[in-house]
Amino acid sequence: MSSSATQATATQKLLDHIRRTPPSGDAPRSSAPLRLPPAPRRSLFGKERTIVGVEVGNGWISLAQRRAGNAPLLEAVRTVRIPDGMDWDTPGCADRVREALNGFLPDGGRESEIWVRLPDGQDELRHYRIPKVSLKDRDAVAKMTASREKAFDEAETLFDYRVEGEVLDKGVPRLPVTAMIANKNAVARLKRALAPAGIEPAGITSANIYPQNLFASGWLACPWDHFAFADIGEDSTRIEMFSGSTIALSRTIKTGLRSLVSALQETHHPAPSPAAPAAPSAPASVSMPTHLPLDAFDEFGSQPPAQAPVSSFAPDTDAFPLLLQPEAAQRDIPLQQPRLPLLDAAPAYDVPDESLSYEEGLRLLCDDTHRTAEEEEALLLRLSQPLGRLARQLERTADHFRNAMGMPNIQGVIVFAPGGCLPLALRKFEAILGLPCHPLRFDGQTTPGGMTDLEQALSGGTDTGLTQAIGLCLSSPRYTPNAIMTYKDQQLRERQMRITFLSFGVTTVALMLLLAFCGKLYMGYLDGRKAKAALEERIASWQTLYTPDQLRENLAATQKLQTQARRLAKRRTAAALMAELSAITPDAIHLTGMRVTFNDVKPGKPDARPAQRGNARAQQGPEESAVAIVTGTVTGDMLQRESRLAEFLSHLEHSPMVLSLLVEKQQTDADILSFVATLRLV
């Protein structure tokens, strides 16, 4: 797109007038009628995301909305008139855009992704190929390759790139790259211009990306595997070489609509004055300028020098010197002036006596509704130089695409120009290139309402801005460079998303494990309740042997019997102890005394007295009923007294009547050994 695209010119006014002129029924049309494709089904999971492209310039605000998805669907298109010359830097432009968005979308675009483009000359779009490297090295290789191709200042520019699918370059696998080098200040100014209207764009991209978006998004089907796209602007023409749906080569030449009109002006011969009529025998001729464009040398095989690039943002060097920009220089050439037919007598055009104006030249180019075949041929002959220049640049670019890049021959050309200035260019290109040439057709998938909006917008003469708006709404982070969300920002966002997803996954797994554990506990609880119910059912089925009253009565009777047994035991304890002592006492030991003390222990209750020191048989067992103190002496050999006493005490301790035994006192004299033993009796 040219730098004058953002300004209101007489060109656009004339094109508006031409488009409002109803075409003749038998006149050939420059493009095929729009067709209505079937609308795809909506998502089953709710409303799909929408993307809106906003283009400001040429006295119009162009808006396009599409539904995101695998098959982009254009849903609505609208153009809003604004004052001539208004652009993003004009005060009040953001308010006009906000008003247009409020009238275009129910929510004013607040729930949609909004894409805008940088002003002309504030970015540079490059297409090149890099070796097939790993993902971690791809960023450095892509940036280094772009810098080697044409250096740029990283402090003042933003670099972003996108990589398409792998291709074979002379048998070597390589990766096609679309890179954008954008002016940081321009991006900041554009964001500041949108801020007063509360617009935070999702993407800011290049104005020259729209052809690739049209095909890479799938909205327009690629007519051939390899083809050229010629965008004829007012002051320049941009040539894109497509391989599939991506641009492999892009060049800009300084030949546009003004060059075509200049050719008409240079070959114009005004009507003769009545006071001085031309001699009838003199042949008709057209006055030619003293200087012709340098590209006229191409007719004779001469090679002109390379010129400066068109873009004010681009460096002064040109990496593709084969492509010419001939309008920058002129030379005197002693050529025989060609004799061209006159169009003064043509009834369809009212040519003034003065020199042909720019607006009238555009009308000759665009208004073909009443043009005869002879007039068409004559006009084509007058435009042979600029059209031939464009065709040769197309041919040379195609040769470079084939020979230098190792790509196949292109199979056709798509041409786009504002105002429908296409039939002459298409005929010239087909004649020189020998390839089919078609105009750009807006025949992508569109809703019925979007189709109506598109037809109305195209009939209003806003196809230039509309094409940009459609291209912007077809943007995607996958194939469209973005000055707001560069590859570094995307990588950071992806890392954050991976961390978020990882955290979410860990949390989800923990919750699932917790739920599984809780479920297991609950199942155990249910199993316990089931087992308890089964036991209760079994217990309920058993026969009741004793009632609580009966058990209490039996307990009372048992305690009574125990009391009686203890009473009887008291009476027999001393006699039983004496009998036990008599049985186990040896001859050498003489018992001198015995005293028995009975305990008052209630039946069913343990003895509350602390246990005495000794060898207790068990913490739980027979209860203590009495304490016996036995005194005695040991006679005999002095060396055997201790052993005889120990043997006696051992037998006594193992007696069933003795719970424990404790020797409290021993006294030794010359003849006897005295002892005192305390016995705890059962």
XYZ file of C-alpha atoms in Angstrom:
682
model
C 0.000 0.000 0.000
C 1.293 3.502 -0.835
C 1.966 6.294 1.620
C -0.822 8.395 0.121
C -3.429 5.789 0.968
C -4.227 7.532 4.228
C -5.099 10.839 2.554
C -8.200 11.901 0.680
C -7.296 12.404 -2.963
C -9.097 13.202 -6.155
C -8.511 9.583 -7.094
C -10.876 8.238 -4.479
C -13.494 10.869 -5.294
C -13.427 9.923 -8.932
C -13.569 6.234 -8.126
C -16.614 6.877 -5.936
C -18.286 8.589 -8.850
C -17.411 5.788 -11.226
C -18.741 3.099 -8.888
C -22.035 4.934 -8.511
C -22.471 4.860 -12.318
C -24.760 1.903 -13.220
C -22.936 -0.498 -15.574
C -24.315 -1.493 -18.916
C -25.973 -4.846 -19.230
C -23.677 -6.029 -22.034
C -20.479 -4.473 -20.678
C -17.800 -6.835 -19.499
C -17.210 -6.862 -15.767
C -13.768 -6.691 -14.219
C -14.505 -9.315 -11.585
C -16.802 -12.278 -11.102
C -19.972 -11.796 -9.073
C -19.859 -12.656 -5.421
C -21.117 -16.075 -4.499
C -22.759 -17.110 -1.261
C -21.125 -20.197 0.268
C -22.916 -22.296 2.859
C -22.365 -21.120 6.404
C -20.567 -23.580 8.698
C -22.174 -24.899 11.832
C -21.698 -23.056 15.088
C -19.809 -24.551 17.966
C -21.694 -26.772 20.376
C -19.817 -25.287 23.335
C -21.159 -21.743 23.195
C -20.463 -18.602 21.205
C -17.228 -18.542 19.288
C -14.656 -15.810 19.602
C -14.823 -12.941 17.101
C -12.000 -10.898 15.599
C -12.473 -7.378 14.243
C -10.211 -5.582 11.767
C -10.196 -1.769 11.836
C -8.773 0.279 8.938
C -8.651 4.101 9.020
C -7.738 6.074 5.908
C -8.814 7.475 2.574
C -11.781 9.238 4.168
C -13.299 5.987 5.502
C -13.307 3.755 8.543
C -13.584 0.164 7.344
C -14.652 -2.553 9.779
C -14.741 -6.307 9.263
C -15.748 -8.993 11.737
C -15.135 -12.690 11.420
C -15.806 -15.702 13.566
C -12.730 -17.536 14.744
C -12.413 -21.224 13.993
C -10.920 -23.724 11.618
C -12.966 -22.207 8.782
C -13.018 -18.391 9.169
C -16.428 -16.920 8.510
C -16.909 -13.251 7.655
C -19.951 -12.128 9.644
C -20.231 -8.385 9.109
C -18.641 -5.544 7.128
C -19.220 -1.816 7.477
C -17.740 1.424 6.180
C -18.180 4.776 7.931
C -17.419 8.098 6.300
C -14.929 10.394 8.071
C -13.428 13.742 7.116
C -10.859 13.682 4.323
C -7.315 13.459 5.562
C -8.188 12.032 8.990
C -5.835 9.366 10.295
C -4.745 7.953 13.657
C -2.738 11.079 14.479
C -5.717 13.364 13.894
C -7.458 14.526 17.104
C -10.856 12.920 17.426
C -10.026 9.918 15.247
C -10.227 7.497 18.180
C -13.681 8.824 19.058
C -14.828 8.236 15.490
C -13.513 4.680 15.685
C -15.304 4.153 19.004
C -18.571 5.420 17.510
C -18.100 3.154 14.512
C -17.445 0.131 16.761
C -20.483 0.917 18.930
C -22.654 0.975 15.826
C -20.966 -2.084 14.363
C -21.033 -4.490 17.318
C -23.557 -4.869 20.156
C -20.816 -4.647 22.805
C -18.756 -2.080 20.947
C -15.971 -4.619 20.384
C -15.141 -4.925 24.087
C -15.464 -8.718 23.956
C -13.657 -9.073 20.619
C -10.047 -9.087 19.487
C -9.297 -5.875 17.598
C -6.501 -5.746 15.033
C -5.119 -2.593 13.432
C -2.193 -1.890 11.112
C 0.789 0.378 11.382
C 0.903 3.516 9.235
C 2.626 3.207 5.887
C 6.402 3.340 6.033
C 6.612 2.423 9.760
C 7.322 -1.245 9.288
C 9.089 -3.623 6.975
C 7.821 -7.073 6.105
C 10.434 -9.627 5.071
C 10.140 -13.149 3.727
C 13.103 -15.502 3.822
C 14.078 -19.044 4.701
C 16.192 -20.433 7.493
C 17.761 -23.860 8.027
C 15.771 -26.460 9.867
C 17.030 -26.106 13.425
C 15.752 -26.997 16.879
C 13.131 -24.881 18.594
C 15.600 -23.467 21.112
C 17.858 -22.197 18.286
C 15.122 -21.058 15.912
C 14.678 -17.585 17.434
C 18.357 -16.709 17.212
C 18.671 -18.034 13.658
C 15.571 -16.173 12.435
C 16.726 -12.892 13.970
C 20.305 -13.272 12.769
C 19.172 -14.057 9.221
C 16.946 -10.979 9.159
C 19.802 -8.827 10.431
C 22.208 -10.185 7.820
C 19.702 -9.549 5.044
C 19.264 -5.918 6.133
C 20.518 -4.573 9.426
C 18.109 -2.883 11.849
C 18.445 -1.093 15.169
C 17.020 -3.233 17.935
C 16.757 -0.225 20.258
C 14.317 1.528 17.914
C 12.503 -1.422 16.343
C 10.465 -4.441 17.291
C 11.222 -7.784 15.673
C 8.642 -10.511 15.314
C 8.448 -13.501 13.029
C 6.313 -16.510 12.171
C 7.424 -19.850 10.757
C 5.406 -21.882 8.309
C 5.644 -25.526 7.375
C 8.833 -27.142 6.187
C 9.699 -26.813 2.475
C 12.451 -28.185 0.249
C 14.905 -25.599 -1.055
C 16.944 -27.293 -3.796
C 16.469 -30.584 -1.991
C 17.413 -29.156 1.435
C 14.673 -28.847 4.090
C 14.211 -25.243 5.196
C 11.682 -23.201 7.134
C 9.866 -20.233 5.506
C 9.839 -17.143 7.748
C 7.620 -14.071 7.662
C 9.307 -11.361 9.738
C 8.185 -7.847 10.650
C 10.485 -5.060 11.770
C 8.295 -2.312 13.242
C 9.119 1.137 14.535
C 8.716 1.192 18.330
C 7.669 4.822 18.375
C 4.996 4.198 15.741
C 3.594 1.314 17.778
C 3.551 3.475 20.912
C 1.839 6.355 19.066
C -0.826 4.039 17.701
C -1.539 2.613 21.162
C -1.759 6.122 22.598
C -4.144 7.139 19.824
C -6.461 4.218 20.657
C -6.317 4.685 24.427
C -8.732 7.691 24.678
C -11.461 5.570 23.099
C -10.867 2.706 25.526
C -9.570 0.451 22.752
C -6.829 -1.980 23.668
C -5.891 -3.778 20.449
C -5.044 -7.446 20.488
C -2.726 -7.046 17.530
C -0.839 -4.412 15.556
C 0.618 -5.703 12.330
C 1.939 -4.585 8.948
C -0.217 -3.137 6.193
C 1.411 -5.504 3.683
C 0.373 -8.675 5.521
C -3.205 -8.687 4.271
C -2.577 -10.798 1.095
C -1.017 -13.573 3.158
C -3.836 -13.402 5.729
C -6.410 -13.803 2.960
C -4.935 -17.145 1.904
C -3.182 -18.403 5.047
C -6.418 -18.133 7.027
C -8.237 -20.282 4.495
C -10.836 -17.596 3.806
C -9.758 -17.508 0.160
C -8.728 -20.710 -1.541
C -5.353 -20.663 -3.276
C -6.092 -20.853 -7.045
C -2.680 -22.408 -7.769
C 0.180 -24.001 -5.881
C 2.529 -21.178 -6.863
C 1.286 -17.798 -8.030
C 1.956 -14.053 -7.961
C -0.123 -11.349 -6.286
C 0.153 -7.814 -7.670
C -1.238 -5.006 -5.500
C -1.369 -1.907 -7.724
C -1.467 1.165 -5.512
C -1.556 4.816 -6.379
C 2.204 5.362 -6.364
C 3.673 1.851 -6.266
C 2.964 -1.810 -6.882
C 3.802 -4.591 -4.473
C 4.478 -8.010 -5.936
C 4.109 -11.074 -3.715
C 5.221 -14.541 -4.748
C 3.112 -17.191 -3.068
C 4.119 -20.752 -2.407
C 0.939 -22.363 -1.252
C -0.744 -19.997 1.201
C 2.427 -18.198 2.332
C 4.541 -15.460 0.760
C 7.995 -16.621 -0.270
C 9.180 -13.413 -1.969
C 7.975 -9.810 -1.838
C 9.110 -6.732 -3.779
C 7.859 -3.172 -4.236
C 8.342 -1.185 -7.455
C 7.614 2.459 -7.998
C 4.998 2.073 -10.682
C 1.322 2.561 -9.889
C -1.836 4.281 -10.996
C -0.042 7.598 -11.294
C 2.368 6.012 -13.761
C -0.558 4.807 -15.868
C -2.190 8.236 -15.851
C 1.165 9.862 -16.654
C 1.436 7.648 -19.731
C -1.999 8.852 -20.857
C -1.007 12.446 -20.238
C 2.275 12.079 -22.143
C 0.556 10.540 -25.176
C -2.416 12.916 -25.168
C -2.884 15.116 -28.237
C -5.531 17.798 -27.797
C -8.088 18.484 -30.502
C -6.947 20.950 -33.212
C -8.049 24.589 -32.918
C -10.721 25.782 -35.444
C -8.564 28.826 -36.357
C -5.672 26.663 -37.393
C -6.986 23.311 -38.622
C -4.554 20.597 -39.299
C -3.591 19.829 -42.859
C -5.721 16.998 -44.161
C -2.703 15.275 -45.665
C -0.719 15.300 -42.429
C -0.766 11.944 -40.625
C -2.230 11.807 -37.183
C 0.370 11.780 -34.448
C 0.610 12.114 -30.709
C 2.988 14.586 -29.086
C 5.520 12.777 -26.924
C 7.500 14.227 -24.030
C 11.080 15.230 -24.419
C 12.043 12.787 -21.679
C 10.840 9.242 -21.316
C 11.110 7.075 -18.184
C 14.351 5.213 -17.851
C 12.479 1.956 -18.106
C 11.929 2.686 -21.784
C 15.423 1.283 -22.279
C 13.959 -2.129 -21.517
C 12.470 -2.171 -24.980
C 16.017 -2.265 -26.313
C 17.637 -4.570 -23.790
C 19.386 -1.956 -21.689
C 19.703 -2.502 -17.960
C 19.047 0.553 -15.707
C 20.699 0.933 -12.302
C 18.991 -0.012 -9.052
C 17.007 2.731 -7.334
C 16.258 3.580 -3.731
C 13.504 1.630 -2.040
C 10.040 3.058 -1.767
C 9.469 2.643 1.961
C 10.775 5.429 4.157
C 11.396 2.876 6.877
C 13.614 0.656 4.764
C 17.393 1.142 4.548
C 18.990 2.578 1.452
C 20.282 -0.728 0.151
C 18.229 -3.045 -2.016
C 18.805 -6.782 -1.694
C 17.069 -7.384 -5.041
C 18.640 -5.019 -7.605
C 16.964 -6.796 -10.480
C 13.688 -5.065 -9.685
C 13.563 -1.519 -10.920
C 11.977 1.622 -9.574
C 12.213 3.688 -12.762
C 10.292 6.776 -11.802
C 13.229 8.080 -9.798
C 15.294 9.094 -12.827
C 14.811 10.197 -16.470
C 17.206 10.660 -19.360
C 17.145 12.143 -22.800
C 16.934 9.501 -25.437
C 16.984 10.106 -29.187
C 14.174 7.752 -30.032
C 11.761 7.948 -32.885
C 8.437 9.002 -31.416
C 5.917 6.243 -31.875
C 2.743 7.092 -33.685
C -0.271 6.294 -31.524
C -3.922 6.575 -32.503
C -6.016 9.397 -31.147
C -8.984 9.055 -28.858
C -10.189 12.613 -29.309
C -13.024 11.649 -31.584
C -14.294 8.889 -29.318
C -17.894 9.784 -28.380
C -17.710 8.103 -24.969
C -15.130 10.543 -23.532
C -15.314 14.279 -23.309
C -11.618 15.195 -23.573
C -10.979 18.923 -23.001
C -8.778 21.071 -25.129
C -6.333 21.471 -22.256
C -3.901 18.743 -21.276
C -5.432 15.605 -19.756
C -5.955 15.921 -15.994
C -5.211 13.188 -13.481
C -8.903 12.656 -12.696
C -9.776 12.350 -16.372
C -6.950 9.899 -16.845
C -8.322 7.735 -14.032
C -11.723 7.863 -15.666
C -10.236 6.566 -18.902
C -8.679 3.719 -16.927
C -11.668 2.776 -14.830
C -14.799 3.672 -16.766
C -14.947 0.874 -19.329
C -18.736 0.645 -19.508
C -19.001 2.329 -22.947
C -15.604 1.528 -24.377
C -15.428 -0.087 -27.788
C -12.905 -2.694 -28.863
C -11.008 -0.146 -30.951
C -10.857 2.287 -28.057
C -9.690 -0.515 -25.797
C -6.837 -1.383 -28.130
C -5.860 2.250 -28.558
C -5.890 2.844 -24.822
C -3.883 -0.311 -24.235
C -1.308 0.891 -26.752
C -0.971 4.208 -24.927
C -0.424 2.303 -21.656
C 1.996 -0.176 -23.130
C 5.053 1.271 -21.393
C 3.859 1.308 -17.723
C 1.878 -1.907 -18.092
C 4.780 -3.515 -19.878
C 7.050 -2.299 -17.075
C 4.829 -3.963 -14.483
C 4.615 -7.131 -16.542
C 8.396 -7.290 -16.948
C 8.896 -6.771 -13.232
C 6.448 -9.598 -12.613
C 8.353 -11.760 -15.050
C 11.734 -10.930 -13.520
C 10.442 -11.559 -10.017
C 9.040 -14.896 -11.184
C 12.435 -15.735 -12.753
C 14.187 -14.916 -9.494
C 11.579 -16.979 -7.638
C 12.335 -19.926 -9.926
C 16.090 -19.653 -10.536
C 17.497 -18.139 -7.345
C 15.115 -19.782 -4.882
C 14.699 -23.086 -6.679
C 10.895 -22.822 -6.810
C 8.645 -24.071 -9.617
C 7.205 -21.779 -12.230
C 4.267 -19.705 -11.116
C 0.946 -20.821 -12.539
C -0.961 -17.540 -12.545
C -1.291 -13.982 -11.300
C -3.879 -12.322 -9.061
C -4.178 -8.558 -9.507
C -5.754 -6.058 -7.141
C -6.197 -2.337 -7.815
C -8.575 0.245 -6.335
C -11.448 1.314 -8.494
C -11.459 -1.745 -10.675
C -8.564 -0.569 -12.923
C -7.977 -4.181 -13.912
C -9.061 -5.196 -17.421
C -6.227 -3.439 -19.234
C -3.610 -4.713 -16.769
C -4.965 -8.252 -16.938
C -4.855 -8.295 -20.757
C -1.307 -6.912 -20.820
C -0.045 -9.319 -18.171
C -1.609 -12.331 -19.877
C -0.122 -11.303 -23.226
C 3.419 -10.827 -21.862
C 3.554 -13.566 -19.236
C 1.472 -16.133 -21.035
C -0.233 -16.982 -17.723
C -3.829 -16.689 -16.547
C -4.433 -13.440 -14.659
C -7.464 -12.971 -12.420
C -8.707 -10.079 -10.334
C -8.959 -10.447 -6.589
C -12.387 -11.803 -5.751
C -13.989 -11.506 -2.314
C -15.578 -14.942 -2.454
C -14.630 -16.373 0.942
C -17.108 -17.873 3.378
C -19.558 -15.204 4.482
C -22.846 -15.156 6.357
C -25.887 -13.878 4.418
C -25.784 -10.615 6.348
C -22.035 -10.308 5.847
C -22.464 -10.925 2.119
C -24.994 -8.095 1.870
C -22.696 -5.773 3.812
C -19.761 -6.710 1.575
C -21.659 -6.019 -1.643
C -22.825 -2.641 -0.356
C -19.319 -1.679 0.781
C -17.741 -2.671 -2.541
C -20.351 -0.708 -4.477
C -19.409 2.375 -2.435
C -15.852 2.460 -3.748
C -14.083 1.505 -0.536
C -12.420 -1.687 -1.731
C -8.900 -0.561 -0.700
C -9.704 0.076 2.953
C -12.130 -2.834 2.990
C -9.443 -5.218 1.808
C -7.189 -4.086 4.623
C -9.980 -4.496 7.207
C -10.784 -8.012 5.974
C -7.103 -8.907 5.999
C -6.765 -7.582 9.566
C -9.754 -9.527 10.875
C -8.249 -12.681 9.339
C -5.103 -12.253 11.450
C -3.986 -15.047 13.726
C -1.036 -15.494 16.127
C -0.128 -18.577 14.125
C 0.832 -16.825 10.881
C 0.516 -13.043 11.475
C 3.382 -11.035 13.026
C 2.234 -8.902 15.926
C 3.987 -5.845 17.339
C 2.100 -6.222 20.638
C 2.515 -9.959 21.125
C 5.902 -10.832 19.642
C 7.454 -14.280 19.635
C 9.164 -13.502 22.953
C 5.852 -12.503 24.527
C 4.230 -15.633 23.148
C 6.968 -17.824 24.589
C 6.611 -16.133 27.988
C 2.855 -16.554 27.817
C 3.255 -20.208 26.858
C 5.599 -20.793 29.807
C 3.123 -19.155 32.146
C 0.344 -21.249 30.675
C 2.424 -24.405 31.081
C 3.085 -23.498 34.720
C -0.590 -22.777 35.207
C -1.610 -26.031 33.554
C 0.995 -27.931 35.571
C -0.268 -26.399 38.800
C -3.798 -27.115 37.747
C -2.848 -30.686 36.870
C -1.084 -31.275 40.195
C -4.012 -29.769 42.072
C -6.410 -31.887 40.078
C -4.445 -35.079 40.778
C -4.263 -34.223 44.496
C -7.981 -33.589 44.594
C -8.631 -36.836 42.765
C -6.463 -38.751 45.228
C -8.194 -37.039 48.126
C -11.565 -37.851 46.648
C -10.466 -41.452 46.135
C -9.298 -41.653 49.755
C -12.516 -40.107 51.007
C -14.453 -42.466 48.798
C -12.583 -45.414 50.243
C -13.287 -44.216 53.773
C -16.913 -43.755 52.939
C -17.100 -47.224 51.424
C -15.481 -48.596 54.591
C -18.035 -46.714 56.633
C -20.819 -48.205 54.546
C -19.300 -51.676 54.909
C -19.062 -51.172 58.706
C -22.667 -50.108 58.857
C -23.630 -53.105 56.800
C -21.652 -55.495 59.073
C -23.112 -53.865 62.174
C -26.590 -54.252 60.780
C -25.870 -57.898 60.035
C -24.586 -58.492 63.595
C -27.550 -56.713 65.067
C -29.781 -58.847 62.943
C -28.001 -62.007 64.173
C -28.190 -60.875 67.779
C -31.843 -60.113 67.348
C -32.392 -63.629 66.053
C -30.785 -65.237 69.116
C -32.915 -66.527 72.019
C -32.796 -64.390 75.135
C -31.371 -66.489 78.003
C -31.380 -63.986 80.799
C -33.035 -60.684 81.291
C -31.209 -57.842 83.037
C -33.160 -58.500 86.223
C -32.217 -62.145 86.100
C -28.569 -61.262 85.628
C -28.654 -58.950 88.603
C -30.246 -61.667 90.686
C -27.624 -64.213 89.609
C -24.869 -61.700 90.428
C -26.265 -61.157 93.880
C -26.492 -64.888 94.465
C -22.938 -65.345 93.233
C -21.647 -62.660 95.578
C -23.496 -64.278 98.436
C -21.905 -67.610 97.660
C -18.506 -65.967 97.518
C -19.041 -64.418 100.899
C -19.991 -67.756 102.332
C -16.968 -69.361 100.723
C -14.695 -66.752 102.242
C -16.199 -67.302 105.623
C -15.602 -71.002 105.358
C -12.105 -70.378 104.081
C -11.319 -68.277 107.116
C -12.275 -71.098 109.355
C -10.095 -73.594 107.531
C -7.148 -71.360 106.555
C -5.108 -71.824 109.736
C -5.610 -75.582 109.800
C -4.785 -75.853 106.097
C -1.649 -73.747 106.566
C -0.511 -75.899 109.469
C -1.065 -79.026 107.424
C 0.892 -77.525 104.509
C 3.728 -76.499 106.799
C 3.874 -79.901 108.356
C 4.160 -81.503 104.955
C 6.986 -79.391 103.609
C 9.005 -78.625 106.746
C 12.207 -80.748 106.957
C 13.581 -82.175 110.183
C 16.338 -79.623 110.529
C 13.809 -76.779 110.678
C 11.659 -76.206 113.704
C 8.655 -73.855 113.555
C 8.384 -71.963 116.803
C 5.276 -69.846 116.105
C 2.529 -68.878 113.657
C 0.070 -65.985 113.582
C -2.663 -65.576 110.929
C -4.454 -62.293 110.201
C -7.551 -62.382 107.897
C -8.496 -59.598 105.429
C -12.022 -58.262 105.094
C -12.333 -58.298 101.275
C -15.785 -57.844 99.795
C -16.812 -60.196 97.084
C -16.280 -58.919 93.521
C -13.864 -56.089 94.591
C -10.065 -56.202 94.423
C -7.873 -55.643 97.404
C -7.065 -51.954 97.704
C -3.925 -52.435 99.751
C -0.650 -51.976 97.961
C 1.165 -55.088 97.026
C 3.998 -56.031 99.283
C 7.493 -56.605 98.067
C 8.090 -60.096 96.962
C 7.793 -62.377 94.048
C 4.196 -61.757 92.937
C 2.935 -64.499 90.776
C 0.671 -62.321 88.725
C -0.939 -58.924 88.700
C -4.289 -60.532 88.264
C -5.036 -63.858 89.971
C -6.219 -65.213 93.300
C -7.018 -62.616 95.884
C -5.206 -62.304 99.183
C -7.318 -63.637 102.062
C -4.906 -63.624 104.966
C -1.359 -62.870 106.103
C 0.583 -65.420 108.147
C 3.740 -64.725 110.144
C 5.795 -67.873 110.736
C 8.852 -68.046 113.013
C 11.346 -70.895 113.224
C 14.898 -72.061 113.635
C 17.356 -74.082 111.622
C 19.706 -76.492 113.355
C 22.481 -78.693 112.219
C 25.743 -78.065 110.498
C 26.475 -74.387 110.287
C 27.508 -74.654 106.649
C 24.223 -76.305 105.608
C 21.792 -74.091 107.530
C 21.474 -71.498 104.814
C 20.881 -74.024 102.080
C 18.298 -75.925 104.179
C 16.442 -72.665 104.916
C 16.482 -71.683 101.245
C 15.129 -75.043 100.211
C 12.340 -74.755 102.770
C 11.362 -71.303 101.645
C 11.341 -72.414 98.019
C 8.931 -75.251 98.795
C 6.817 -72.835 100.810
C 6.737 -70.260 98.017
C 5.515 -72.841 95.515
C 2.685 -73.922 97.769
C -0.765 -73.324 96.273
C -1.804 -71.526 99.439
C 0.974 -68.897 99.274
C 0.771 -65.883 97.022
C 4.112 -64.467 98.087
C 6.759 -64.895 100.749
C 9.088 -62.494 102.461
C 11.811 -63.323 105.018
C 11.806 -60.360 107.323
C 14.415 -61.372 109.954
C 17.303 -63.734 110.266
C 19.520 -64.182 113.305
C 22.500 -66.433 113.491
C 24.197 -67.651 116.644
C 26.545 -70.414 117.332
C 24.034 -73.290 117.306
C 20.893 -72.201 115.457
C 19.647 -69.926 112.636
C 16.431 -68.019 113.442
C 14.055 -66.563 110.798
C 10.704 -64.760 110.504
C 8.708 -65.276 107.298
C 5.636 -63.311 106.200
C 3.269 -65.276 104.008
C 0.472 -63.797 101.870
C -2.157 -66.510 101.630
C -4.705 -67.172 98.968
